[in-house]
Amino acid sequence: MTQKDNKTYDELDKKYYLQTFKRYPLTFDHGKGSRIWDVEGNEYIDMLGGIAVNSLGHCHPKVVKAIQDQAAKLIHISNFYLSEPQVMLSKKLVELSGLDRVFFANSGAESVEGAIKIARKYAHSIGRGGNIISFENSFHGRTLATIASGKKAYQKGFEPIPEGFSQVPFNDMESVKKATDNNTAAIIIEPIQGEGGVNVVDITFLKALRNFCDEQNIVLIFDEIQCGVGRTGKMFAKEHFGVEPDIMTLAKALGSGVPIGAILSNEKVSSAIEFGDHGTTFGGNPLVCAASLATLEVIESENLMQQAEEKGNWLKEKIAAMKNPDIIEIRGKGLMIGVEFNFETKPLVLKMLENGVLANATADKVLRLVPPLNIPYEDLEKAMEVLEKSLKEIKNHG
């Protein structure tokens, strides 16, 4: 019988699992709300939320019940047939987003791949090429097409990289114009870059980008995989800017941890898709759609978007009040917060972990905080105490 401790599981993981994750040697056993416990009974406050996935915290009772009820009824049927959860989730997302059609996938990267296919099919239907423009410091996934649209570091060793992808600086309209021609099918952008360091798009730039895409008949794709589904204080980050995309991708928080992604598109681009152009075996099965419907219902009924906005403002004020000289900038919207320091933040995250708080270092010098939207102020207070304590400890130890 396997001994239940962190060290044993860490050794088994290193023996059997493909070593592509540089994991912390912790094995988690159970969670409730914004608290999570490892196999040795150590308790942590979760300020990472499974990387912006657990927006309702761990094991929200309404989501747990929806999954349990659906699992006892019908789990999977394939997309040859309809299921009530998928039909109702389709209706809900179309109504919430203001877009016209939805397609369900299993992940964020898969949603972006599907969005690229829809954009290219539309572009070809009007005589344009299939090139895709993305932005520096963007992250759209780990498949071949999504790394082609992302950082060069993620492409190393996986050549040949798919052609037809290029990048331009974030918030730079002149660079966008120079990079486009008749072969440009689409431009993809995160309204708030997540992995790139929680960089918020400039509203003037985004509106200019929308106007330019309209003039050139280029498809505009919003990647809201991390910033969507209530995270920023709005159901979708696009609402902060008053700009509508042609296609929007979702995943992460959409199913509270069950694997679901979605591609939402307007009728203009959707009309280019014909029977058989795209497909999925697992995407949008009854189980994940039931979980997603329950998730959206909780976000609305428990006013979690308002909570995200209020708690996000509170957190930013608390961090600013620390007056730490090593902080360069505090940015983000709602409970999607990035704190940029003048040093690499991995040692800070490790020290916070030692002190019982889960967080994340991204873009080298940014501390990323994406906790559950319903995290109590008591836990936020404790997390801020740990942040301040950890900053002092790493400073004292060089």
Coordinates of C-alpha atoms in Angstrom, one line a residue:
M1 CA 0.0 0.0 0.0
T2 CA 1.3 3.5 -1.0
Q3 CA 2.3 5.6 2.0
K4 CA 0.3 8.8 1.9
D5 CA 2.8 11.6 2.2
N6 CA 4.1 14.3 -0.2
K7 CA 7.5 12.8 -0.6
T8 CA 6.2 9.4 -1.7
Y9 CA 3.8 10.8 -4.3
D10 CA 6.5 13.1 -5.6
E11 CA 8.8 10.2 -6.1
L12 CA 6.1 8.2 -7.9
D13 CA 5.3 11.2 -10.1
K14 CA 9.0 11.5 -11.1
K15 CA 9.1 7.8 -11.9
Y16 CA 5.9 7.5 -14.0
Y17 CA 4.7 10.9 -15.3
L18 CA 6.2 12.6 -18.4
Q19 CA 8.5 15.2 -16.8
T20 CA 7.2 18.4 -18.5
F21 CA 5.9 20.1 -15.3
K22 CA 8.3 21.5 -12.8
R23 CA 5.9 20.8 -10.0
Y24 CA 6.0 21.8 -6.4
P25 CA 6.4 18.6 -4.3
L26 CA 2.9 18.8 -2.9
T27 CA 0.0 16.3 -3.3
F28 CA -3.3 17.9 -2.7
D29 CA -6.1 15.7 -1.2
H30 CA -9.2 17.9 -0.8
G31 CA -10.4 21.5 -0.9
K32 CA -13.4 23.6 0.2
G33 CA -14.0 27.1 -0.9
S34 CA -10.7 29.0 -1.0
R35 CA -8.9 26.5 1.3
I36 CA -7.0 23.4 0.2
W37 CA -5.3 20.6 2.1
D38 CA -2.4 18.3 1.1
V39 CA -2.2 14.6 1.9
E40 CA -0.3 15.3 5.1
G41 CA -3.2 17.6 6.4
N42 CA -1.4 20.9 5.8
E43 CA -3.8 23.7 5.0
Y44 CA -3.3 26.5 2.3
I45 CA -5.2 29.5 1.1
D46 CA -5.6 29.3 -2.6
M47 CA -4.8 32.6 -4.4
L48 CA -4.1 30.8 -7.7
G49 CA -7.5 29.0 -8.2
G50 CA -6.0 26.3 -10.4
I51 CA -4.8 29.1 -12.7
A52 CA -8.0 31.1 -12.8
V53 CA -10.2 28.0 -13.1
N54 CA -11.7 27.6 -9.7
S55 CA -13.7 30.8 -9.7
L56 CA -16.3 29.4 -7.3
G57 CA -13.6 27.9 -5.0
H58 CA -13.1 24.2 -4.5
C59 CA -16.2 21.9 -4.5
H60 CA -19.0 24.5 -4.6
P61 CA -22.0 22.5 -3.5
K62 CA -24.2 23.5 -6.4
V63 CA -21.6 22.4 -9.0
V64 CA -20.8 19.2 -7.1
K65 CA -24.6 18.4 -7.1
A66 CA -24.9 19.2 -10.8
I67 CA -22.0 16.9 -11.6
Q68 CA -23.3 14.1 -9.3
D69 CA -26.8 14.3 -10.7
Q70 CA -25.7 14.3 -14.3
A71 CA -23.1 11.5 -13.8
A72 CA -25.9 9.3 -12.5
K73 CA -28.1 10.1 -15.5
L74 CA -26.0 10.4 -18.7
I75 CA -22.3 11.2 -19.1
H76 CA -21.4 11.0 -22.8
I77 CA -23.3 10.4 -26.1
S78 CA -21.1 12.0 -28.9
N79 CA -22.2 14.9 -31.0
F80 CA -24.3 12.7 -33.3
Y81 CA -27.1 13.5 -30.8
L82 CA -28.4 16.3 -28.7
S83 CA -28.4 16.6 -24.9
E84 CA -30.5 19.0 -22.8
P85 CA -27.4 20.4 -20.9
Q86 CA -25.6 21.2 -24.2
V87 CA -28.6 22.8 -25.8
M88 CA -29.3 24.9 -22.7
L89 CA -25.7 25.9 -22.2
S90 CA -25.5 26.9 -25.9
K91 CA -28.6 29.2 -25.4
K92 CA -27.2 30.6 -22.2
L93 CA -23.7 31.5 -23.6
V94 CA -25.2 33.1 -26.7
E95 CA -27.5 35.2 -24.7
L96 CA -24.8 36.3 -22.2
S97 CA -22.2 37.1 -24.9
G98 CA -24.3 38.8 -27.6
L99 CA -22.7 36.5 -30.2
D100 CA -24.7 34.1 -32.4
R101 CA -23.2 30.6 -32.3
V102 CA -21.2 28.4 -30.0
F103 CA -19.1 25.3 -30.4
F104 CA -17.8 23.3 -27.4
A105 CA -14.3 22.0 -27.1
N106 CA -12.3 20.4 -24.2
S107 CA -9.7 23.0 -23.5
G108 CA -8.5 26.6 -24.2
A109 CA -5.9 25.6 -26.8
E110 CA -8.6 23.6 -28.6
S111 CA -10.9 26.5 -28.6
V112 CA -8.3 28.7 -30.1
E113 CA -7.5 26.1 -32.8
G114 CA -11.2 26.0 -33.6
A115 CA -11.4 29.8 -33.7
I116 CA -8.5 29.9 -36.2
K117 CA -10.3 27.4 -38.4
I118 CA -13.5 29.4 -38.4
A119 CA -11.6 32.6 -39.2
R120 CA -9.7 31.0 -42.0
K121 CA -12.8 29.4 -43.6
Y122 CA -14.5 32.8 -43.5
A123 CA -11.4 34.6 -44.9
H124 CA -11.1 32.1 -47.8
S125 CA -14.8 32.5 -48.6
I126 CA -14.2 36.2 -49.3
G127 CA -10.9 35.7 -51.2
R128 CA -8.4 36.5 -48.4
G129 CA -5.5 34.4 -47.3
G130 CA -5.2 32.5 -44.0
N131 CA -2.5 34.4 -42.0
I132 CA -3.0 35.0 -38.3
I133 CA -1.6 38.0 -36.3
S134 CA -1.1 37.8 -32.6
F135 CA 0.7 40.0 -30.0
E136 CA 4.0 39.9 -28.2
N137 CA 3.8 38.3 -24.7
S138 CA 0.5 36.5 -25.7
F139 CA -0.3 33.0 -24.7
H140 CA -3.0 31.0 -26.5
G141 CA -2.0 27.4 -25.7
R142 CA 0.5 24.6 -26.2
T143 CA -0.6 22.9 -29.4
L144 CA 1.4 23.5 -32.6
A145 CA -0.8 26.3 -34.0
T146 CA -1.1 28.0 -30.6
I147 CA 2.6 28.0 -29.9
A148 CA 3.1 29.4 -33.5
S149 CA 1.0 32.4 -32.3
G150 CA 2.8 32.6 -28.9
K151 CA 6.3 33.1 -27.5
K152 CA 9.4 31.9 -29.3
A153 CA 10.5 30.1 -26.2
Y154 CA 7.6 27.7 -26.4
Q155 CA 8.5 26.9 -30.1
K156 CA 12.1 25.7 -29.4
G157 CA 12.6 22.1 -30.4
F158 CA 9.2 21.7 -32.1
E159 CA 10.1 22.8 -35.5
P160 CA 8.9 23.0 -38.2
I161 CA 6.4 25.5 -36.7
P162 CA 3.2 25.9 -38.7
E163 CA 3.5 28.8 -41.2
G164 CA 1.1 31.7 -41.5
F165 CA 1.6 33.2 -38.0
S166 CA 3.2 36.5 -37.0
Q167 CA 3.4 38.7 -33.9
V168 CA 3.4 42.5 -33.4
P169 CA 3.8 44.6 -30.2
F170 CA 0.8 44.9 -27.8
N171 CA -1.1 48.1 -28.0
D172 CA 0.7 49.3 -31.2
M173 CA -1.7 50.1 -34.0
E174 CA 1.0 51.1 -36.5
S175 CA 2.6 47.7 -36.2
V176 CA -0.7 46.0 -36.8
K177 CA -1.3 48.0 -40.0
K178 CA 2.2 47.3 -41.3
A179 CA 1.8 43.5 -40.6
T180 CA -1.5 43.1 -42.5
D181 CA -2.2 42.5 -46.1
N182 CA -4.7 40.6 -48.2
N183 CA -3.4 37.3 -46.8
T184 CA -4.4 38.3 -43.3
A185 CA -7.4 36.3 -42.1
A186 CA -7.6 37.2 -38.4
I187 CA -6.0 39.1 -35.5
I188 CA -6.2 37.4 -32.1
I189 CA -5.8 39.3 -28.8
E190 CA -6.2 38.7 -25.1
P191 CA -8.1 41.8 -23.7
I192 CA -6.0 41.1 -20.6
Q193 CA -2.8 39.1 -21.2
G194 CA -2.5 36.4 -18.5
E195 CA 0.7 34.5 -18.9
G196 CA 2.3 37.6 -20.3
G197 CA 2.1 39.4 -17.0
V198 CA -1.5 40.6 -16.6
N199 CA -1.3 43.3 -19.2
V200 CA -4.5 45.2 -19.8
V201 CA -5.2 46.3 -23.4
D202 CA -5.5 50.1 -24.0
I203 CA -9.1 50.9 -24.7
T204 CA -8.2 53.4 -27.5
F205 CA -6.1 50.8 -29.2
L206 CA -8.8 48.1 -29.0
K207 CA -11.4 50.4 -30.5
A208 CA -9.0 51.3 -33.3
L209 CA -8.2 47.6 -33.9
R210 CA -12.0 46.9 -34.2
N211 CA -12.4 49.7 -36.7
F212 CA -9.4 48.6 -38.7
C213 CA -10.6 45.0 -38.8
D214 CA -14.0 46.2 -40.0
E215 CA -12.4 48.3 -42.8
Q216 CA -10.2 45.5 -44.0
N217 CA -12.8 42.6 -43.4
I218 CA -10.3 40.9 -41.0
V219 CA -11.7 38.6 -38.3
L220 CA -11.1 39.9 -34.8
I221 CA -10.7 37.1 -32.2
F222 CA -10.8 37.8 -28.4
D223 CA -9.1 35.1 -26.3
E224 CA -11.0 35.3 -23.0
I225 CA -9.8 31.9 -21.8
Q226 CA -8.3 33.4 -18.6
C227 CA -10.0 36.8 -18.3
G228 CA -13.6 35.6 -19.2
V229 CA -16.5 34.2 -17.1
G230 CA -16.7 36.8 -14.3
R231 CA -12.9 37.0 -13.5
T232 CA -12.6 40.7 -14.1
G233 CA -15.8 41.9 -12.6
K234 CA -17.8 41.5 -15.8
M235 CA -19.0 38.3 -17.4
F236 CA -16.6 38.9 -20.2
A237 CA -13.6 41.3 -20.2
K238 CA -14.8 42.8 -23.5
E239 CA -17.5 44.6 -21.6
H240 CA -14.9 46.8 -19.9
F241 CA -14.0 48.2 -23.3
G242 CA -17.3 48.3 -25.2
V243 CA -15.7 46.4 -28.2
E244 CA -17.2 43.3 -29.7
P245 CA -15.1 40.5 -31.4
D246 CA -16.2 38.4 -34.3
I247 CA -15.1 35.3 -32.4
M248 CA -14.4 34.8 -28.6
T249 CA -12.8 31.8 -27.0
L250 CA -13.5 30.6 -23.4
A251 CA -12.3 27.8 -21.1
K252 CA -10.7 27.8 -17.6
A253 CA -13.5 29.0 -15.3
L254 CA -16.3 27.9 -17.6
G255 CA -16.7 24.5 -16.0
S256 CA -15.3 25.0 -12.5
G257 CA -12.5 22.5 -13.2
V258 CA -14.2 20.0 -15.6
P259 CA -12.5 20.2 -19.1
I260 CA -14.7 22.5 -21.3
G261 CA -13.8 25.1 -23.8
A262 CA -16.1 27.2 -26.0
I263 CA -15.9 29.1 -29.3
L264 CA -18.5 31.9 -29.7
S265 CA -18.9 33.6 -33.1
N266 CA -21.1 36.1 -34.8
E267 CA -23.3 35.0 -37.7
K268 CA -21.1 36.7 -40.3
V269 CA -18.2 34.3 -39.7
S270 CA -20.3 31.4 -38.6
S271 CA -22.1 31.3 -41.9
A272 CA -18.8 30.2 -43.6
I273 CA -18.9 26.9 -41.7
E274 CA -20.5 23.9 -43.5
F275 CA -21.4 20.4 -42.3
G276 CA -18.2 18.4 -41.5
D277 CA -15.9 21.4 -41.3
H278 CA -15.1 20.9 -37.6
G279 CA -15.9 18.3 -35.0
T280 CA -15.2 16.8 -31.6
T281 CA -15.9 13.5 -29.7
F282 CA -15.9 14.7 -26.1
G283 CA -16.6 18.5 -26.6
G284 CA -19.8 19.6 -24.9
N285 CA -20.8 16.3 -23.4
P286 CA -23.7 16.2 -20.9
L287 CA -21.5 16.1 -17.9
V288 CA -19.3 19.1 -18.6
C289 CA -22.3 21.2 -19.8
A290 CA -24.2 20.4 -16.6
A291 CA -21.2 21.6 -14.6
S292 CA -20.9 24.7 -16.7
L293 CA -24.6 25.6 -16.4
A294 CA -24.3 25.3 -12.6
T295 CA -21.2 27.5 -12.6
L296 CA -22.8 30.3 -14.6
E297 CA -25.9 30.1 -12.4
V298 CA -23.8 30.5 -9.2
I299 CA -21.8 33.4 -10.7
E300 CA -25.1 35.3 -11.4
S301 CA -27.1 34.3 -8.3
E302 CA -24.3 34.9 -5.8
N303 CA -23.2 38.2 -7.4
L304 CA -19.7 37.0 -7.9
M305 CA -18.9 39.6 -10.6
Q306 CA -19.6 42.4 -8.1
Q307 CA -17.5 40.5 -5.5
A308 CA -14.6 40.2 -8.0
E309 CA -14.6 43.9 -8.7
E310 CA -14.9 44.9 -5.0
K311 CA -12.3 42.4 -3.8
G312 CA -10.0 43.2 -6.6
N313 CA -10.0 46.9 -5.7
W314 CA -9.5 46.0 -2.0
L315 CA -6.5 43.8 -2.9
K316 CA -4.9 46.4 -5.0
E317 CA -5.3 49.0 -2.3
K318 CA -3.8 46.6 0.3
I319 CA -0.8 45.9 -1.8
A320 CA -0.2 49.6 -2.6
A321 CA -0.5 50.4 1.1
M322 CA 2.5 48.1 1.8
K323 CA 4.6 50.8 0.0
N324 CA 7.1 48.2 -0.9
P325 CA 10.0 49.8 -2.8
D326 CA 10.5 46.7 -5.0
I327 CA 7.0 47.0 -6.5
I328 CA 7.0 48.5 -10.0
E329 CA 3.3 48.3 -10.9
I330 CA 0.0 46.8 -9.7
R331 CA -2.3 46.1 -12.6
G332 CA -5.3 44.1 -13.7
K333 CA -9.1 44.1 -13.4
G334 CA -11.3 42.4 -10.8
L335 CA -9.6 39.4 -9.3
M336 CA -7.1 39.1 -12.1
I337 CA -4.2 40.9 -10.6
G338 CA -0.5 41.2 -11.5
V339 CA 2.1 42.7 -9.2
E340 CA 5.3 43.5 -11.1
F341 CA 8.5 43.6 -9.0
N342 CA 12.1 44.6 -9.8
F343 CA 13.2 41.0 -9.1
E344 CA 12.2 37.5 -10.3
T345 CA 9.1 36.4 -8.3
K346 CA 9.6 32.6 -8.2
P347 CA 11.5 32.8 -4.8
L348 CA 8.6 34.9 -3.5
V349 CA 6.0 32.4 -4.6
L350 CA 8.0 29.6 -2.9
K351 CA 8.2 31.6 0.3
M352 CA 4.5 32.2 0.2
L353 CA 3.9 28.5 -0.3
E354 CA 6.1 27.8 2.8
N355 CA 3.8 30.2 4.6
G356 CA 0.6 28.6 3.5
V357 CA -0.5 30.5 0.4
L358 CA -0.7 29.4 -3.2
A359 CA 0.2 32.0 -5.8
N360 CA 2.1 32.1 -9.1
A361 CA 5.0 33.8 -10.8
T362 CA 4.6 34.7 -14.4
A363 CA 6.5 36.8 -17.0
D364 CA 9.6 36.5 -14.7
K365 CA 8.9 39.4 -12.4
V366 CA 5.1 39.3 -12.0
L367 CA 3.2 37.9 -9.0
R368 CA -0.1 36.7 -10.4
L369 CA -3.2 36.5 -8.0
V370 CA -6.3 34.9 -9.4
P371 CA -8.2 33.5 -6.4
P372 CA -11.8 32.3 -6.2
L373 CA -14.3 35.1 -6.8
N374 CA -16.1 34.2 -3.5
I375 CA -12.9 34.1 -1.4
P376 CA -13.8 35.6 2.0
Y377 CA -12.1 38.8 3.2
E378 CA -10.7 36.8 6.1
D379 CA -8.6 34.7 3.7
L380 CA -7.6 37.8 1.6
E381 CA -6.4 39.5 4.8
K382 CA -4.4 36.4 5.7
A383 CA -2.9 36.1 2.2
M384 CA -1.8 39.8 2.3
E385 CA -0.2 39.2 5.7
V386 CA 1.7 36.2 4.2
L387 CA 2.7 38.3 1.1
E388 CA 4.1 41.1 3.3
K389 CA 5.9 38.6 5.6
S390 CA 7.3 36.6 2.6
L391 CA 8.7 39.8 1.0
K392 CA 10.5 40.6 4.2
E393 CA 11.9 37.1 4.5
I394 CA 13.3 36.9 1.0
K395 CA 14.8 40.3 1.4
N396 CA 16.4 39.3 4.7
H397 CA 17.9 36.2 3.1
G398 CA 19.2 38.0 0.1

